[in-house]
XYZ file of C-alpha atoms in Angstrom:
531
model
C 266.034 274.534 75.237
C 264.375 276.062 78.272
C 261.434 274.475 80.069
C 257.980 274.590 78.483
C 255.560 276.563 80.653
C 252.221 275.373 79.317
C 250.191 277.664 81.525
C 252.131 280.723 80.347
C 252.954 280.652 76.607
C 254.427 284.155 76.744
C 257.002 283.085 79.342
C 257.959 280.100 77.177
C 258.430 282.347 74.148
C 260.647 284.726 76.115
C 262.707 281.851 77.532
C 263.393 280.162 74.171
C 263.459 282.956 71.597
C 266.794 284.362 70.489
C 265.210 287.811 70.204
C 263.563 290.433 72.389
C 260.002 290.903 71.187
C 259.912 294.684 71.538
C 262.861 295.039 69.164
C 260.949 293.070 66.527
C 257.603 294.849 66.755
C 258.864 298.128 65.293
C 260.132 296.497 62.096
C 257.055 294.333 61.616
C 254.555 297.113 62.230
C 256.457 299.400 59.847
C 256.463 296.675 57.171
C 252.784 295.971 57.841
C 251.737 299.606 57.491
C 253.832 300.193 54.360
C 252.586 297.029 52.667
C 249.000 297.683 53.693
C 249.123 301.234 52.360
C 250.756 300.213 49.082
C 248.981 296.950 48.252
C 245.977 296.505 50.565
C 244.543 299.983 51.210
C 240.872 299.125 51.745
C 239.395 298.450 55.178
C 236.583 296.252 53.868
C 236.138 295.055 50.319
C 233.791 292.384 49.030
C 231.814 292.165 45.835
C 228.375 290.638 45.309
C 228.095 287.204 43.759
C 225.223 285.685 41.836
C 225.595 282.538 43.893
C 223.420 282.437 47.029
C 225.127 282.976 50.396
C 228.376 283.727 48.584
C 230.613 286.778 48.276
C 233.535 287.529 46.006
C 236.765 288.725 47.643
C 239.146 289.242 44.711
C 241.127 291.200 43.945
C 242.615 291.115 47.434
C 242.984 294.785 48.351
C 241.892 294.980 51.995
C 243.618 294.764 55.356
C 243.119 296.207 58.833
C 245.658 298.213 60.889
C 247.554 297.035 63.962
C 248.771 298.851 67.052
C 250.621 298.277 70.335
C 248.394 298.586 73.425
C 248.797 297.218 76.949
C 252.231 295.823 76.027
C 250.750 293.646 73.278
C 250.285 293.946 69.559
C 246.602 293.992 68.776
C 244.317 294.959 65.895
C 242.905 298.477 66.009
C 239.400 297.027 65.695
C 239.764 295.721 69.254
C 238.849 299.223 70.379
C 235.388 298.596 68.997
C 235.165 295.165 70.623
C 236.097 296.729 73.968
C 233.263 299.223 73.567
C 230.830 296.475 72.625
C 231.803 294.547 75.767
C 230.533 297.457 77.829
C 227.257 297.174 75.919
C 227.111 293.438 76.719
C 227.751 294.127 80.392
C 224.950 296.665 80.521
C 222.559 294.335 78.682
C 223.146 291.310 80.938
C 222.348 292.657 84.373
C 219.825 289.838 85.037
C 221.904 287.121 86.715
C 220.634 283.557 87.112
C 222.056 280.233 88.211
C 221.441 277.189 86.035
C 220.679 275.117 89.140
C 217.631 277.323 89.702
C 216.127 275.622 86.641
C 216.869 272.078 87.790
C 220.436 271.483 86.614
C 222.423 269.028 88.710
C 226.190 268.758 88.306
C 226.431 265.080 89.194
C 227.703 263.845 85.816
C 224.552 261.749 85.263
C 221.429 263.930 85.216
C 220.325 265.275 81.805
C 220.438 269.054 82.263
C 219.514 270.057 78.702
C 216.144 271.531 79.614
C 217.602 273.487 82.523
C 220.173 275.140 80.248
C 217.506 275.774 77.618
C 215.350 277.595 80.164
C 218.235 279.505 81.716
C 219.908 280.710 78.511
C 217.895 283.729 77.443
C 218.836 287.096 76.002
C 219.931 289.766 78.478
C 221.009 287.206 81.028
C 224.254 286.270 82.736
C 223.986 282.542 83.440
C 226.233 281.077 86.140
C 227.137 277.367 86.212
C 228.513 276.183 89.591
C 231.233 273.581 89.969
C 230.248 270.099 88.793
C 229.750 268.065 85.634
C 226.558 268.846 83.716
C 225.362 266.418 81.051
C 223.501 267.910 78.080
C 222.370 266.915 74.608
C 223.634 270.198 73.190
C 223.003 273.817 74.179
C 222.451 277.038 72.227
C 223.161 280.617 73.238
C 221.066 283.585 72.110
C 222.290 287.137 71.522
C 223.188 289.316 74.519
C 223.968 286.344 76.718
C 226.819 285.335 79.029
C 227.586 281.766 80.156
C 230.163 281.600 82.937
C 231.366 278.709 85.078
C 233.258 278.449 88.349
C 236.574 277.701 86.606
C 238.085 275.622 83.813
C 238.961 272.845 86.226
C 235.699 273.072 88.187
C 232.726 273.426 85.818
C 232.336 270.823 83.043
C 229.543 270.739 80.472
C 229.564 267.315 78.834
C 227.732 265.944 75.830
C 225.439 263.027 76.726
C 226.406 259.495 75.745
C 223.360 259.219 73.483
C 224.045 262.406 71.500
C 224.487 261.811 67.753
C 227.833 262.280 65.986
C 226.718 265.467 64.222
C 225.781 267.246 67.458
C 227.570 270.454 68.434
C 228.024 270.811 72.180
C 227.679 274.610 72.293
C 226.349 276.646 69.355
C 224.866 280.098 68.989
C 221.076 279.993 68.740
C 220.358 281.095 65.156
C 223.367 280.614 62.853
C 221.644 281.527 59.594
C 219.974 284.647 60.961
C 223.028 285.466 63.062
C 223.668 286.323 66.700
C 225.615 289.009 68.511
C 227.213 289.793 71.873
C 227.902 286.325 73.311
C 230.420 285.489 76.036
C 231.560 282.055 77.276
C 234.044 281.869 80.154
C 235.600 279.855 82.999
C 234.457 276.331 82.164
C 235.270 273.136 80.284
C 233.353 271.794 77.279
C 233.648 268.013 76.879
C 232.309 266.736 73.542
C 232.755 263.182 74.884
C 234.219 261.493 71.789
C 234.572 258.213 73.685
C 230.781 257.757 73.484
C 231.200 256.918 69.769
C 233.374 253.899 70.438
C 235.853 252.656 67.847
C 234.328 254.398 64.815
C 236.408 255.034 61.708
C 235.741 258.789 61.776
C 234.505 260.937 64.619
C 232.806 263.772 62.700
C 229.930 264.075 60.258
C 231.243 266.949 58.119
C 230.585 270.664 57.559
C 230.475 272.655 60.826
C 229.057 269.813 62.949
C 230.750 267.707 65.652
C 232.667 270.515 67.376
C 232.782 271.451 71.045
C 232.161 275.188 70.566
C 230.898 276.718 67.322
C 230.341 280.396 66.702
C 228.625 280.586 63.303
C 227.583 284.037 62.062
C 228.357 285.643 65.420
C 229.226 289.329 65.617
C 230.986 290.399 68.828
C 232.029 287.275 70.704
C 234.262 286.602 73.706
C 235.604 283.158 74.631
C 238.073 283.104 77.498
C 239.354 280.717 80.145
C 237.594 277.840 78.373
C 238.889 274.308 77.840
C 237.406 272.329 74.939
C 238.290 268.653 74.764
C 237.394 265.328 73.201
C 235.798 266.911 70.109
C 234.886 264.859 67.079
C 235.939 267.695 64.762
C 237.184 271.032 66.153
C 237.543 272.210 69.719
C 236.738 275.839 68.789
C 235.329 276.802 65.363
C 234.707 280.436 64.392
C 232.887 280.210 61.098
C 229.980 280.847 58.755
C 226.907 278.589 59.021
C 228.329 276.348 56.272
C 231.785 275.776 54.853
C 232.258 276.810 51.250
C 234.141 275.202 48.341
C 233.063 277.128 45.245
C 236.516 278.251 44.156
C 239.437 280.563 44.843
C 238.143 284.125 45.056
C 234.781 283.154 46.554
C 233.815 282.536 50.138
C 230.716 281.908 52.210
C 228.712 284.904 53.308
C 227.563 285.409 56.903
C 230.850 284.614 58.602
C 231.583 285.595 62.172
C 233.184 288.954 62.951
C 234.930 290.547 65.902
C 235.647 287.499 68.082
C 238.347 287.242 70.756
C 239.625 283.925 72.158
C 241.880 284.332 75.183
C 243.481 281.815 77.555
C 241.714 278.857 76.019
C 242.909 275.258 75.907
C 242.096 272.700 73.220
C 243.047 269.040 73.527
C 242.144 265.601 72.176
C 240.197 266.864 69.149
C 239.620 265.270 65.770
C 240.811 267.997 63.399
C 241.931 271.409 64.692
C 242.121 272.957 68.143
C 241.147 276.487 67.143
C 240.018 277.114 63.578
C 238.507 279.966 61.601
C 236.539 279.783 58.349
C 235.033 282.540 56.164
C 235.211 285.009 59.039
C 236.749 288.433 59.664
C 238.489 290.115 62.590
C 239.523 287.265 64.901
C 241.984 287.751 67.778
C 243.569 284.676 69.428
C 245.782 285.187 72.483
C 247.477 283.135 75.230
C 245.952 279.825 74.099
C 247.349 276.286 74.388
C 246.339 273.701 71.749
C 247.808 270.240 72.001
C 247.665 266.503 71.312
C 244.744 265.930 68.904
C 243.456 262.412 68.413
C 243.099 263.106 64.679
C 240.254 260.671 64.038
C 238.359 263.073 61.807
C 240.755 261.908 59.081
C 241.949 258.586 57.736
C 244.552 257.091 60.035
C 248.017 258.310 59.109
C 246.710 261.225 57.013
C 245.449 263.561 59.718
C 245.952 267.267 59.066
C 245.196 268.056 62.706
C 246.619 271.418 63.686
C 246.876 273.360 66.894
C 245.588 276.588 65.343
C 244.351 276.664 61.753
C 243.409 279.883 59.964
C 241.497 278.352 57.097
C 239.344 278.970 54.038
C 238.212 282.537 53.474
C 239.457 283.912 56.798
C 240.626 287.536 56.908
C 242.129 289.946 59.433
C 243.268 287.320 61.949
C 245.860 288.190 64.604
C 247.490 285.640 66.935
C 249.566 286.664 69.964
C 251.510 284.538 72.470
C 250.082 281.069 71.876
C 251.553 277.581 72.332
C 250.994 274.351 70.394
C 252.296 270.868 71.125
C 252.057 267.391 69.595
C 250.065 268.461 66.517
C 250.557 267.922 62.796
C 250.854 271.680 62.286
C 251.452 274.093 65.111
C 249.960 276.992 63.176
C 248.624 276.374 59.692
C 247.432 279.271 57.528
C 245.857 277.795 54.430
C 242.952 276.978 52.168
C 241.727 273.983 50.251
C 242.158 274.038 46.486
C 238.539 274.993 45.857
C 238.352 277.796 48.379
C 239.903 281.206 49.019
C 243.068 281.335 51.097
C 243.211 283.048 54.446
C 244.789 286.475 54.091
C 245.818 289.441 56.219
C 247.011 287.040 58.946
C 249.663 288.116 61.451
C 251.320 286.132 64.243
C 253.185 287.792 67.120
C 254.866 285.360 69.466
C 254.300 281.617 69.280
C 255.965 278.420 70.487
C 255.554 275.194 68.543
C 256.847 272.207 70.511
C 257.093 268.731 68.984
C 254.658 269.552 66.179
C 255.402 267.944 62.816
C 255.223 271.188 60.818
C 255.686 274.022 63.278
C 254.448 276.750 60.905
C 252.788 275.688 57.666
C 251.555 278.383 55.278
C 250.022 277.080 52.028
C 247.198 277.125 49.499
C 246.566 273.530 48.519
C 246.139 272.935 44.790
C 248.112 276.040 43.844
C 251.636 274.686 44.249
C 252.650 272.801 41.110
C 253.816 274.376 37.882
C 250.578 273.530 36.076
C 248.356 274.522 39.032
C 246.635 277.918 38.819
C 248.292 280.672 40.822
C 246.500 281.503 44.054
C 244.371 284.645 43.834
C 244.047 285.088 47.572
C 247.133 283.777 49.409
C 248.358 287.235 50.399
C 249.750 289.350 53.240
C 251.109 287.166 56.031
C 253.609 287.805 58.796
C 255.184 285.951 61.685
C 257.126 287.763 64.408
C 259.104 286.161 67.229
C 258.242 282.589 66.323
C 259.887 279.639 68.070
C 260.040 276.103 66.681
C 261.308 273.498 69.133
C 262.202 270.013 67.907
C 259.728 269.326 65.100
C 259.271 265.551 64.820
C 257.520 262.953 62.728
C 253.998 262.198 63.855
C 251.620 259.282 63.603
C 248.971 261.855 62.731
C 250.509 262.296 59.259
C 253.046 259.533 58.866
C 254.583 260.534 55.518
C 255.126 264.196 56.392
C 258.722 265.197 57.071
C 259.254 267.407 60.126
C 259.981 271.067 59.388
C 260.107 274.295 61.352
C 258.646 276.490 58.617
C 257.013 275.956 55.225
C 255.858 278.801 52.980
C 254.025 277.794 49.796
C 251.965 279.893 47.338
C 251.786 282.953 49.627
C 252.894 286.424 48.513
C 253.932 289.414 50.623
C 255.302 287.459 53.577
C 257.517 288.785 56.369
C 259.076 286.434 58.931
C 260.849 288.585 61.525
C 262.581 286.844 64.406
C 262.479 283.059 63.987
C 264.215 280.670 66.386
C 264.507 277.063 65.127
C 265.831 274.584 67.692
C 266.428 271.074 66.371
C 267.341 267.896 68.203
C 270.914 266.849 67.412
C 270.046 263.218 68.199
C 267.042 263.151 65.831
C 267.221 261.944 62.208
C 265.832 264.693 59.964
C 266.574 262.451 56.958
C 268.315 265.151 54.904
C 265.225 267.382 54.753
C 265.445 271.182 55.192
C 264.386 272.786 58.453
C 262.871 275.904 56.795
C 261.415 275.557 53.284
C 260.427 278.496 51.061
C 258.815 276.907 48.028
C 255.993 276.300 45.534
C 255.263 279.651 43.877
C 255.708 281.782 46.976
C 256.711 285.361 46.123
C 257.897 288.524 47.881
C 259.152 286.650 50.947
C 261.382 288.398 53.449
C 263.165 286.557 56.251
C 264.915 288.645 58.907
C 266.641 287.613 62.112
C 266.673 283.834 61.725
C 268.499 281.591 64.198
C 268.872 277.841 63.650
C 270.696 275.170 65.635
C 270.568 271.433 66.191
C 269.456 270.300 62.709
C 272.672 268.359 62.167
C 271.026 265.623 60.052
C 269.030 268.051 57.891
C 269.980 268.885 54.297
C 269.952 272.612 54.990
C 268.734 275.012 57.603
C 266.970 277.173 54.984
C 266.134 275.993 51.475
C 264.680 278.064 48.648
C 263.160 275.571 46.245
C 263.777 275.924 42.523
C 262.310 274.219 39.474
C 259.271 275.025 37.372
C 257.258 275.991 40.465
C 260.107 277.825 42.190
C 259.858 280.513 44.819
C 261.175 283.961 43.907
C 261.811 287.523 45.048
C 263.242 286.365 48.373
C 265.249 288.497 50.792
C 267.131 286.940 53.726
C 269.050 288.974 56.293
C 270.586 288.605 59.743
C 270.872 284.814 59.843
C 272.827 282.836 62.435
C 273.198 279.059 61.977
C 275.345 277.338 64.597
C 276.058 273.644 65.030
C 273.281 272.791 62.656
C 272.908 271.567 59.044
C 275.942 271.078 56.733
C 274.503 273.786 54.436
C 273.024 276.884 56.028
C 271.183 278.222 52.959
C 270.491 276.097 49.877
C 269.028 277.754 46.758
C 267.539 275.880 43.807
C 267.479 276.824 40.161
C 265.396 279.328 38.169
C 265.155 281.963 40.918
C 265.772 285.422 39.487
C 265.857 287.657 42.579
C 267.552 286.485 45.769
C 269.369 288.765 48.197
C 271.343 287.629 51.222
C 272.769 290.007 53.798
C 274.604 289.371 57.054
C 274.664 285.570 56.961
C 276.778 283.848 59.593
C 277.324 280.157 60.181
C 279.447 277.955 62.400
C 279.623 274.223 61.837
C 282.474 271.826 62.433
C 282.980 269.997 59.136
C 280.256 271.962 57.369
C 279.834 271.665 53.605
C 278.950 275.143 52.337
C 277.452 278.089 54.134
C 275.523 279.018 50.985
C 274.932 276.674 48.042
C 273.092 278.133 45.055
C 271.960 277.141 41.574
C 270.635 280.650 40.907
C 272.304 284.064 40.717
C 272.203 285.936 43.995
C 273.218 289.161 45.660
C 275.175 288.262 48.809
C 276.935 290.612 51.225
C 278.518 290.251 54.660
C 278.785 286.474 54.639
C 280.817 284.828 57.405
C 281.544 281.098 57.539
C 283.352 279.247 60.325
C 284.183 275.567 59.867
C 282.557 275.240 56.419
C 284.528 273.914 53.441
C 283.170 276.743 51.283
C 281.625 280.086 52.033
C 279.519 280.476 48.855
C 279.322 277.675 46.305
C 277.742 277.857 42.870
C 276.021 274.605 41.912
C 274.681 275.902 38.591
């Protein structure tokens, strides 16, 4: 393992990945375009619902195109966001300083009124170095809030602020806002003011450091959000929505870019999206949540979570550390799953579940199949030493879990285990629970010597199926490289290579499979049938 460069996630990815990113992009973008054209041809597709503030999003037939620009993969819709940024720049020519309205950055003076007076439409509001105490601030449309630097300007929630208070929120969530930029500062939700409470949030979209609810065209960059009761950054609709798979809340946010942000010591997730479209997350570092939104020992606190009803989300060159999940793409049982989500470059370091893709409540044999868990890819992903965590004590550490999702492509995955760690005979990569049409290409695993298998395809009544695995290299790792359960009907394996002193079987299967170009060194058996 190479050193972790927390200030430069891209450098850490390059140093630890077994693959060159440019060689992966071509395959992924070709798969993305072919799958989008065949299965998800519509740019935007929602249907009206009789329920208020609700829209129907099934069948899932929509996705948005991707491109390579400025040596990065990015969504094509970023062209529009770039144009809208010029409009924001032209609209905010009136520059003011918050100290002109009485703000004092001494860490004691209540500056709420000063921010309220300064933050007006068509203004660029500067906040000098210092710590500014507020009881919560709101930003109108066509407004920019910029500090002197992440380590210089701090906006902190007052000790007397209630638990439900959001530190920074757009001005009119239900009516909606547009063209808002926040940059070069730190937002401190000040969770310590609550003392030793059982839970640090009050539910729904409250208790977060920064909330964009029903915002169209938003920019958040060079911002640190810390000590949040719920989320550090939440891109969402005005209310969360749990009316069933296939439905989601109306009035979500759209066209929002988060770049070079840091989230730490938060109660639930570092960066999260809900019921929103067209979100771009780049060069961010999310780490070490306190997890006190949840019951102790059952904290699903993730670095980046693409959650209920989210669509068209692209993540590029981010880093997570010390979380339950590094990246979790998911939904609750009574909500629509995030779909059309694509990850290009990520390092997960010491997270419990490095990459966790699932639709809760749609996993078991007698659960309904997910209607919305569709179209997901991960390219050039690195998992370094997943470990057990006090956040979620009963969760076994894994590099990758895919459950319930269909049309999944994982292209370039480097899993680095710790040979001295006890993985308690659990698999490093698990493809399971009704997942379908899953393709794994260019997978490298090492160091999981106490795991049951490097890659396991789970069988049984809720088995995965239609799985293709190619170009796998497992060296000095688990005693079984690929383990396949029963009842799978379509499994293809191509170019599988493993080296393990005293290994059991390179491939162990209870299901029929199509296997070609299989090379085993040091294993007792090359391919073993356990049927």
